[in-house]
C-alpha atoms as one frame of an Amber mdcrd trajectory, in Angstrom:
protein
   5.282   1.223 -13.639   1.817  -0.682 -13.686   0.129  -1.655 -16.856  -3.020
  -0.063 -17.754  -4.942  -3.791 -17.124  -2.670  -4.055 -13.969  -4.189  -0.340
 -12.753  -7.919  -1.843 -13.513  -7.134  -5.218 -11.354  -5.235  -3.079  -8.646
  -8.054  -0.427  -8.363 -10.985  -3.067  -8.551  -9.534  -4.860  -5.829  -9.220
  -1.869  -3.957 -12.850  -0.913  -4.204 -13.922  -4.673  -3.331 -12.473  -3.713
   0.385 -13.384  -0.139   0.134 -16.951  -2.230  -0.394 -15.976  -4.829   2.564
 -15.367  -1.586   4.657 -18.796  -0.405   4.295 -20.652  -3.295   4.297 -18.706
  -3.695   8.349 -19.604   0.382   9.081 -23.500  -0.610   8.249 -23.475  -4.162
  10.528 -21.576  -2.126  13.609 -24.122   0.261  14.973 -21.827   1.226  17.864
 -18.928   2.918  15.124 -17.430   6.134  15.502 -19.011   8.965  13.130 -15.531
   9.879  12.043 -14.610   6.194  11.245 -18.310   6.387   9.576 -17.401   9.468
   7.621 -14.239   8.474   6.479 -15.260   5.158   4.938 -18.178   6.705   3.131
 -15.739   9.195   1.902 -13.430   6.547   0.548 -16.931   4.756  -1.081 -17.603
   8.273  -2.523 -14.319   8.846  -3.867 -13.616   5.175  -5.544 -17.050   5.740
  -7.554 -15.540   8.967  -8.806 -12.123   7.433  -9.667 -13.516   4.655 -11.558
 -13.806   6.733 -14.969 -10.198   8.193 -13.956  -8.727   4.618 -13.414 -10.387
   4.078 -17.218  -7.955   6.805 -18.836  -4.505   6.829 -19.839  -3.356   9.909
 -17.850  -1.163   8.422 -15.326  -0.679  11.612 -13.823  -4.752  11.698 -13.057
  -4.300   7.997 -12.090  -1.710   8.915  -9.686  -3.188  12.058  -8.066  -6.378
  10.063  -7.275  -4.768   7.524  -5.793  -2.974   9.638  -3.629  -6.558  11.330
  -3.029  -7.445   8.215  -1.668  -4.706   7.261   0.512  -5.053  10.515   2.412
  -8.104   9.521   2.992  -7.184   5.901   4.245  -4.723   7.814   6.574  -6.790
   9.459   7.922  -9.219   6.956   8.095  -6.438   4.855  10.234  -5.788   8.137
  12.515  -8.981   7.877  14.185  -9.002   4.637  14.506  -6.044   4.363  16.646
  -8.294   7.137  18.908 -11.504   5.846  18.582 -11.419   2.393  19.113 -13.889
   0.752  16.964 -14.776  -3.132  16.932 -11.750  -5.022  15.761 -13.854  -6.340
  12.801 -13.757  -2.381  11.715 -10.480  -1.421  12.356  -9.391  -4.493  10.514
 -11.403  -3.306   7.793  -9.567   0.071   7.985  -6.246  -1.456   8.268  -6.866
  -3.396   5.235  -8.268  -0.354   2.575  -5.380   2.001   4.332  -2.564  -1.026
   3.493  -4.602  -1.621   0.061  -4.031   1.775  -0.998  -0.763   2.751   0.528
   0.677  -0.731  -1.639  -1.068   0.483  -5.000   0.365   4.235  -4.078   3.605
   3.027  -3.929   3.432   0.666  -7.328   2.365   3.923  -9.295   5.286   5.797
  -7.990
């Protein structure tokens, strides 16, 4: 099981790509709404985790994390039928791996 200064490092790294992931949905004016959507659903999300991340209830921790990955799954669904640039579904690749590894640390 993580450490509660591991969970901050893990999580803050995850919202850095999260970040990176926007930042390549605003320069790509050709991207899929959904891709769009998901991303600023992830942004959305992260921002409301960061006070959970701050707690000590892993089982809050835990749940929001998994919150998140569903969303990177998803996230990584419609990329595979959209086809965005590659600079985006990189980007998508990346938070969906970022999230799925930090998922599977908690557990």
């Amino acid at each position: 099981m993580l450490q509660p200064a591991e969970i901050q490092q893990r999580f803050r790294h995850v919202q850095q790509t999260i970040n990176q992931a926007e930042e390549a949905c605003r320069n790509d004016q050709n991207i899929p709404g959904e891709i769009r959507e998901c991303i600023e659903r992830l942004a959305s999300e992260s921002s409301r985790a960061q006070s959970v991340m701050q707690s000590s209830d892993q089982s809050n921790i835990v749940q929001c994390i998994d919150d998140l990955e569903a969303i990177g799954d998803e996230a990584k669904r419609v990329c595979r039928s959209a086809q965005p640039s590659p600079q985006v579904q990189s980007m998508v690749m990346r938070v969906h791996d970022e999230l799925s590894d930090f998922k599977h640390q908690l557990h």
